[in-house]
Each structure stands twice: as structure tokens, then as C-alpha cells.
Short mmCIF file of N, CA, C and O in Angstrom, two decimals:
data_model
loop_
_atom_site.label_atom_id
_atom_site.label_comp_id
_atom_site.label_asym_id
_atom_site.label_seq_id
_atom_site.Cartn_x
_atom_site.Cartn_y
_atom_site.Cartn_z
N THR I 1 260.83 252.45 274.70
CA THR I 1 261.65 253.29 273.34
C THR I 1 261.73 254.63 273.57
O THR I 1 262.01 255.44 272.47
N SER I 2 261.41 255.28 274.30
CA SER I 2 260.97 256.72 274.91
C SER I 2 262.46 256.91 275.55
O SER I 2 262.82 256.25 276.62
N ILE I 3 263.23 257.78 275.48
CA ILE I 3 264.62 258.34 276.21
C ILE I 3 264.30 258.27 277.41
O ILE I 3 265.36 257.48 277.69
N ALA I 4 263.28 258.63 277.84
CA ALA I 4 263.55 258.61 279.74
C ALA I 4 262.85 257.36 280.13
O ALA I 4 263.74 256.91 280.53
N THR I 5 261.96 256.68 279.62
CA THR I 5 262.02 255.35 280.24
C THR I 5 262.97 254.30 279.59
O THR I 5 263.42 253.50 280.56
N THR I 6 263.57 254.35 278.69
CA THR I 6 264.49 253.74 278.10
C THR I 6 265.82 254.04 279.28
O THR I 6 266.64 252.77 279.55
N ALA I 7 265.95 254.99 279.53
CA ALA I 7 267.18 255.12 280.34
C ALA I 7 267.16 254.45 281.69
O ALA I 7 267.91 253.93 282.24
N MET I 8 265.62 254.69 282.66
CA MET I 8 265.55 253.94 283.45
C MET I 8 265.54 252.40 283.46
O MET I 8 266.29 251.72 284.04
N VAL I 9 264.92 251.91 281.96
CA VAL I 9 264.80 250.38 281.80
C VAL I 9 266.54 249.83 281.80
O VAL I 9 267.02 248.96 282.76
N VAL I 10 267.16 250.89 281.13
CA VAL I 10 268.44 250.39 281.35
C VAL I 10 269.05 250.19 282.34
O VAL I 10 270.30 249.36 282.96
N GLU I 11 269.16 251.08 283.05
CA GLU I 11 269.80 251.56 284.30
C GLU I 11 269.34 250.37 285.14
O GLU I 11 270.25 249.56 285.81
N ILE I 12 267.93 250.05 285.48
CA ILE I 12 267.65 248.79 286.18
C ILE I 12 268.23 247.27 285.76
O ILE I 12 268.61 246.60 286.24
N LEU I 13 268.11 247.30 284.14
CA LEU I 13 269.01 245.99 284.25
C LEU I 13 270.22 245.92 283.79
O LEU I 13 270.85 245.17 284.20
N ARG I 14 270.65 246.74 283.61
CA ARG I 14 272.53 247.04 284.15
C ARG I 14 272.75 246.81 285.52
O ARG I 14 273.59 245.96 285.47
N GLU I 15 272.19 247.16 286.58
CA GLU I 15 272.16 246.87 287.90
C GLU I 15 272.03 245.37 288.28
O GLU I 15 273.12 245.09 288.96
N ASP I 16 271.01 244.82 287.39
CA ASP I 16 270.73 243.76 287.84
C ASP I 16 271.53 242.41 287.40
O ASP I 16 271.78 241.67 287.66
N LEU I 17 271.55 242.45 285.89
CA LEU I 17 272.16 241.95 285.21
C LEU I 17 273.82 241.74 284.90
O LEU I 17 274.29 240.81 284.49
N VAL I 18 274.28 243.25 284.86
CA VAL I 18 275.99 243.20 284.77
C VAL I 18 276.43 243.42 285.73
O VAL I 18 277.22 242.52 286.22
N ARG I 19 276.15 244.22 286.68
CA ARG I 19 276.36 244.25 288.06
C ARG I 19 276.36 243.20 289.52
O ARG I 19 277.40 242.56 289.62
N GLN I 20 275.19 242.60 289.20
CA GLN I 20 274.55 241.94 289.92
C GLN I 20 275.14 240.28 289.76
O GLN I 20 275.69 239.44 290.15
N LYS I 21 274.56 240.32 288.13
CA LYS I 21 274.39 238.95 287.83
C LYS I 21 275.64 238.22 287.16
O LYS I 21 275.73 237.29 286.18
N LYS I 22 276.56 239.48 286.76
CA LYS I 22 278.10 239.49 286.02
C LYS I 22 277.53 238.92 284.76
O LYS I 22 277.92 238.18 283.72
N TYR I 23 276.45 239.25 283.74
CA TYR I 23 276.07 238.89 282.07
C TYR I 23 277.31 240.38 281.31
O TYR I 23 276.97 241.56 282.01
N LYS I 24 277.95 239.96 280.06
CA LYS I 24 278.66 240.74 279.85
C LYS I 24 277.79 241.03 278.44
O LYS I 24 277.20 240.42 277.61
N ILE I 25 277.09 242.53 278.31
CA ILE I 25 276.08 242.68 277.89
C ILE I 25 276.14 244.15 277.62
O ILE I 25 276.87 245.38 278.11
N ASP I 26 275.73 244.68 276.29
CA ASP I 26 275.66 246.20 275.78
C ASP I 26 274.84 246.58 275.62
O ASP I 26 273.87 245.87 274.92
N PHE I 27 274.79 247.77 275.97
CA PHE I 27 273.41 248.25 275.81
C PHE I 27 273.07 249.39 275.07
O PHE I 27 273.92 250.22 274.96
N HIS I 28 272.26 249.42 273.97
CA HIS I 28 272.11 250.95 273.23
C HIS I 28 270.52 251.32 273.26
O HIS I 28 269.15 250.47 273.38
N LYS I 29 270.63 252.65 273.42
CA LYS I 29 269.01 253.10 273.93
C LYS I 29 268.37 254.19 272.68
O LYS I 29 269.44 254.38 271.56
N CYS I 30 266.99 254.30 272.46
CA CYS I 30 266.92 254.76 271.68
C CYS I 30 265.51 255.25 271.69
O CYS I 30 265.04 254.67 272.34
N LYS I 31 265.18 256.59 270.65
CA LYS I 31 263.57 257.30 271.02
C LYS I 31 262.61 255.74 269.91
O LYS I 31 263.29 255.30 269.00
N THR I 32 261.36 255.87 269.92
CA THR I 32 260.59 255.67 269.41
C THR I 32 260.86 255.35 267.97
O THR I 32 260.89 254.69 266.96
N SER I 33 260.66 256.56 267.72
CA SER I 33 260.96 256.79 265.85
C SER I 33 262.69 256.31 265.26
O SER I 33 262.81 256.40 264.30
N GLU I 34 263.46 256.22 266.38
CA GLU I 34 264.85 255.30 265.95
C GLU I 34 265.30 254.23 265.92
O GLU I 34 265.89 253.33 265.89
N LEU I 35 263.49 253.29 266.95
CA LEU I 35 263.66 252.22 267.02
C LEU I 35 264.28 250.95 265.46
O LEU I 35 264.92 250.24 265.61
N ILE I 36 263.42 250.95 264.22
CA ILE I 36 263.43 250.36 263.47
C ILE I 36 265.03 250.41 262.44
O ILE I 36 265.65 249.77 262.82
N PRO I 37 265.43 252.19 262.50
CA PRO I 37 266.77 252.00 262.22
C PRO I 37 268.18 251.56 262.91
O PRO I 37 268.65 251.15 262.43
N LYS I 38 267.68 251.34 264.26
CA LYS I 38 268.30 251.52 265.20
C LYS I 38 268.85 249.98 264.93
O LYS I 38 269.96 249.03 265.19
N VAL I 39 267.63 248.67 264.95
CA VAL I 39 267.47 247.40 265.18
C VAL I 39 268.33 247.43 263.73
O VAL I 39 269.15 246.26 263.40
N GLU I 40 268.35 247.84 262.59
CA GLU I 40 268.98 247.47 261.60
C GLU I 40 270.35 247.96 261.41
O GLU I 40 271.09 247.12 260.92
N TYR I 41 270.84 248.64 261.94
CA TYR I 41 271.99 248.89 262.08
C TYR I 41 272.99 248.18 263.29
O TYR I 41 273.85 247.74 262.82
N THR I 42 272.78 248.37 264.28
CA THR I 42 273.17 247.86 265.37
C THR I 42 272.81 245.85 265.30
O THR I 42 273.65 244.84 266.19
N ASN I 43 272.02 245.18 264.67
CA ASN I 43 271.73 243.98 264.42
C ASN I 43 271.79 243.45 266.19
O ASN I 43 272.25 242.29 266.50
N PRO I 44 270.98 243.54 267.24
CA PRO I 44 270.58 243.15 268.60
C PRO I 44 270.06 241.92 268.35
O PRO I 44 269.57 241.08 267.64
N ASP I 45 270.46 241.45 269.10
CA ASP I 45 270.04 239.86 269.99
C ASP I 45 269.04 239.61 270.91
O ASP I 45 267.77 238.87 270.74
N VAL I 46 268.66 240.79 271.62
CA VAL I 46 267.37 241.65 271.90
C VAL I 46 266.47 242.80 272.25
O VAL I 46 267.94 243.36 271.85
N VAL I 47 265.56 243.10 271.86
CA VAL I 47 264.68 244.01 272.10
C VAL I 47 264.03 244.32 272.91
O VAL I 47 263.07 243.30 273.11
N ILE I 48 264.36 245.64 273.77
CA ILE I 48 262.96 245.49 274.90
C ILE I 48 262.45 246.99 274.90
O ILE I 48 263.23 247.60 274.47
N SER I 49 261.15 247.19 274.79
CA SER I 49 260.45 248.25 274.51
C SER I 49 259.85 248.56 275.16
O SER I 49 258.57 248.04 275.90
N THR I 50 259.51 250.03 275.45
CA THR I 50 258.52 250.62 276.44
C THR I 50 257.66 250.98 275.82
O THR I 50 256.45 251.12 276.43
N ALA I 51 257.88 251.45 274.75
CA ALA I 51 256.49 251.51 273.77
C ALA I 51 255.90 250.67 273.15
O ALA I 51 256.65 249.73 272.78
N PRO I 52 254.94 250.49 272.41
CA PRO I 52 253.65 249.73 271.69
C PRO I 52 254.99 249.63 270.36
O PRO I 52 255.40 250.57 269.63
N VAL I 53 254.99 248.07 270.14
CA VAL I 53 255.60 247.54 268.65
C VAL I 53 254.68 247.08 268.01
O VAL I 53 253.93 246.00 268.24
N LYS I 54 254.52 247.37 266.69
CA LYS I 54 253.47 246.81 265.41
C LYS I 54 253.81 245.06 265.80
O LYS I 54 255.31 245.07 265.33
N PRO I 55 252.84 243.83 265.66
CA PRO I 55 253.39 242.91 265.61
C PRO I 55 254.17 242.07 264.30
O PRO I 55 254.80 241.37 264.60
N GLN I 56 253.91 243.07 263.44
CA GLN I 56 254.59 242.48 262.07
C GLN I 56 255.77 242.63 262.93
O GLN I 56 257.07 241.93 261.94
N MET I 57 256.43 243.75 263.04
CA MET I 57 257.98 244.25 263.09
C MET I 57 258.61 243.20 264.60
O MET I 57 259.59 242.40 263.73
N ILE I 58 257.60 242.64 265.44
CA ILE I 58 258.34 242.10 265.71
C ILE I 58 258.71 240.56 265.48
O ILE I 58 259.37 239.65 265.71
N GLU I 59 257.43 240.04 264.76
CA GLU I 59 257.50 238.49 263.81
C GLU I 59 258.89 238.70 262.87
O GLU I 59 259.68 237.71 262.59
N GLY I 60 259.02 239.91 262.66
CA GLY I 60 259.87 239.76 261.74
C GLY I 60 261.60 239.79 262.10
O GLY I 60 262.22 239.17 261.76
N TRP I 61 261.37 240.30 263.18
CA TRP I 61 262.97 240.36 264.29
C TRP I 61 262.96 238.81 264.76
O TRP I 61 264.25 238.42 265.12
N LYS I 62 262.17 238.12 264.73
CA LYS I 62 261.93 236.65 265.71
C LYS I 62 261.90 235.79 264.49
O LYS I 62 263.27 235.04 265.01
N GLN I 63 261.93 236.12 262.74
CA GLN I 63 262.67 235.45 262.20
C GLN I 63 263.97 235.34 261.64
O GLN I 63 264.78 234.70 261.51
N ARG I 64 264.65 236.88 262.20
CA ARG I 64 266.38 237.24 262.13
C ARG I 64 266.59 236.46 263.07
O ARG I 64 267.77 236.63 264.03
N GLY I 65 265.77 235.92 264.17
CA GLY I 65 266.50 235.53 265.75
C GLY I 65 267.01 236.85 266.89
O GLY I 65 267.24 236.50 267.84
N ILE I 66 265.83 237.74 266.59
CA ILE I 66 266.24 238.66 267.91
C ILE I 66 264.53 238.46 268.44
O ILE I 66 263.60 238.67 268.20
N ALA I 67 265.09 238.73 270.06
CA ALA I 67 264.18 238.27 270.66
C ALA I 67 263.11 239.22 271.02
O ALA I 67 263.90 240.57 271.63
N PHE I 68 262.22 239.81 271.07
CA PHE I 68 261.42 241.22 271.78
C PHE I 68 260.86 240.84 273.16
O PHE I 68 260.12 240.03 273.23
N PHE I 69 260.69 241.75 274.18
CA PHE I 69 260.22 241.72 275.18
C PHE I 69 259.63 243.18 275.64
O PHE I 69 260.18 244.04 275.11
N LYS I 70 258.30 243.10 276.12
CA LYS I 70 257.72 244.38 276.66
C LYS I 70 258.17 245.14 277.76
O LYS I 70 258.63 243.86 278.85
N GLY I 71 259.08 246.23 277.90
CA GLY I 71 259.58 246.48 279.01
C GLY I 71 259.03 247.31 280.21
O GLY I 71 259.62 247.60 281.42
N THR I 72 257.87 247.38 279.67
CA THR I 72 256.83 248.16 280.95
C THR I 72 256.87 247.51 282.51
O THR I 72 256.70 247.95 283.21
N PRO I 73 257.26 246.21 282.29
CA PRO I 73 257.17 245.54 283.50
C PRO I 73 257.98 246.55 284.73
O PRO I 73 258.28 246.26 285.76
N PHE I 74 259.20 246.45 283.56
CA PHE I 74 260.62 247.17 284.57
C PHE I 74 260.26 248.60 285.16
O PHE I 74 260.63 248.97 285.79
N LEU I 75 258.96 249.20 284.06
CA LEU I 75 258.77 250.77 285.23
C LEU I 75 257.20 250.52 285.80
O LEU I 75 257.71 251.36 287.13
N THR I 76 256.63 249.64 285.80
CA THR I 76 255.84 249.69 286.79
C THR I 76 256.02 248.45 288.15
O THR I 76 255.34 248.47 288.93
N GLY I 77 256.95 247.72 287.79
CA GLY I 77 256.58 246.48 288.58
C GLY I 77 256.14 245.65 288.74
O GLY I 77 256.45 244.59 289.66
N ILE I 78 254.47 245.54 287.70
CA ILE I 78 254.09 244.10 287.59
C ILE I 78 254.10 243.24 286.74
O ILE I 78 254.47 243.90 285.39
N GLY I 79 254.52 242.26 287.02
CA GLY I 79 255.08 241.25 285.89
C GLY I 79 256.52 241.11 285.74
O GLY I 79 257.14 240.74 284.47
N THR I 80 257.54 241.70 286.64
CA THR I 80 258.74 241.79 286.38
C THR I 80 259.61 240.73 286.45
O THR I 80 260.34 239.92 285.66
N GLU I 81 258.83 239.69 287.61
CA GLU I 81 259.47 238.26 287.74
C GLU I 81 259.14 237.81 286.61
O GLU I 81 260.37 237.03 286.62
N PRO I 82 258.71 237.22 286.26
CA PRO I 82 258.11 236.45 285.21
C PRO I 82 259.30 236.60 283.66
O PRO I 82 259.71 236.21 283.02
N LEU I 83 259.02 237.88 283.64
CA LEU I 83 259.65 237.99 282.67
C LEU I 83 261.56 238.59 282.67
O LEU I 83 262.04 238.10 281.76
N MET I 84 261.79 238.84 283.83
CA MET I 84 263.45 238.49 284.12
C MET I 84 263.69 237.11 283.93
O MET I 84 264.33 236.64 283.41
N LYS I 85 263.10 235.60 284.56
CA LYS I 85 262.79 234.69 284.25
C LYS I 85 264.02 234.38 282.53
O LYS I 85 264.30 233.28 282.62
N GLU I 86 262.12 234.98 282.14
CA GLU I 86 262.29 234.69 280.81
C GLU I 86 263.43 235.36 280.18
O GLU I 86 264.51 234.65 279.21
N LEU I 87 263.47 236.47 280.35
CA LEU I 87 265.46 237.00 279.84
C LEU I 87 266.66 236.14 280.15
O LEU I 87 267.31 236.17 279.66
N LEU I 88 266.37 236.18 281.76
CA LEU I 88 267.65 235.60 282.05
C LEU I 88 267.92 234.37 281.24
O LEU I 88 269.12 233.83 281.19
N ALA I 89 267.04 233.23 281.03
CA ALA I 89 267.22 231.93 280.60
C ALA I 89 267.52 232.37 278.89
O ALA I 89 268.19 231.66 278.54
N LEU I 90 266.75 233.14 278.31
CA LEU I 90 267.61 233.64 276.98
C LEU I 90 268.86 233.97 277.03
O LEU I 90 269.86 233.58 276.42
N LEU I 91 269.10 234.72 277.91
CA LEU I 91 270.58 235.38 277.90
C LEU I 91 271.60 233.71 278.33
O LEU I 91 272.94 233.53 277.96
N ASP I 92 271.46 232.74 279.31
CA ASP I 92 272.22 231.91 279.68
C ASP I 92 272.34 230.95 278.50
O ASP I 92 273.22 230.52 278.31
N GLU I 93 271.19 230.90 277.87
CA GLU I 93 271.10 230.16 276.54
C GLU I 93 271.99 230.85 275.70
O GLU I 93 272.87 230.13 274.49
N MET I 94 272.22 231.88 275.27
CA MET I 94 273.01 232.80 274.63
C MET I 94 274.61 232.81 274.94
O MET I 94 275.66 233.04 274.34
N GLY I 95 274.58 232.36 276.73
CA GLY I 95 276.00 231.98 277.10
C GLY I 95 277.00 233.69 277.41
O GLY I 95 278.05 233.58 276.76
N VAL I 96 275.77 234.94 277.87
CA VAL I 96 276.62 235.89 277.89
C VAL I 96 277.25 236.40 279.04
O VAL I 96 277.16 237.14 279.75
N ARG I 97 277.54 235.10 280.02
CA ARG I 97 278.36 235.01 281.45
C ARG I 97 279.04 235.52 281.00
O ARG I 97 280.19 234.92 280.58
N LYS I 98 279.82 236.30 282.15
CA LYS I 98 281.54 236.74 282.64
C LYS I 98 281.82 235.45 282.86
O LYS I 98 281.82 234.83 283.82
#
């Protein structure tokens, strides 16, 4: 959720999920300081953060049906495959393919 790392993750996901796999997804970027109001305002289905997020926030989102993923694997390349599998399974469950 820092703006530079967010932009990188959005582009990685847009290329893989939207352009290659043809999912219909809208992305919203924000800074760490904007995360809480952004989630409240946009009511997303998924939050992917490249910065630490308090466990109580994640639990609150989970109770509202908002999935949370740590986005650092997309930046480091370590652990990307299992994260992507989990994300793809969720998106398929949500039925967001074009």
C-alpha cells in the first residue's frame, strides 16, 4: 500500500489476471495512510497490501467478506505461485472471468 510498490503489484496483476487470464477486475491503489478509508469507501472484495496490516483489521475485513492477501511475494518473487493459486481460486469462486 505504498504508492510505488502498489503500482508495481497492480501492473503485475493486471498483466497476469486481466490481460492473460481474462478476469474482469477493477484495481484501486492507495498509500498506507489511505488504506482504512479506501476500504470503507470502495468496499472491495479483495485487499492486497505490500505493507503490514494489523491483524484486527484483517479479521474485521474477513467478517465483512473481504479477502486479504500479503502482496510482498509479487515484489520479491518468493512465494508468488501459491499466492497466485489462492487468488485465482478465489476469483474463480467469485465468477469474475470475462
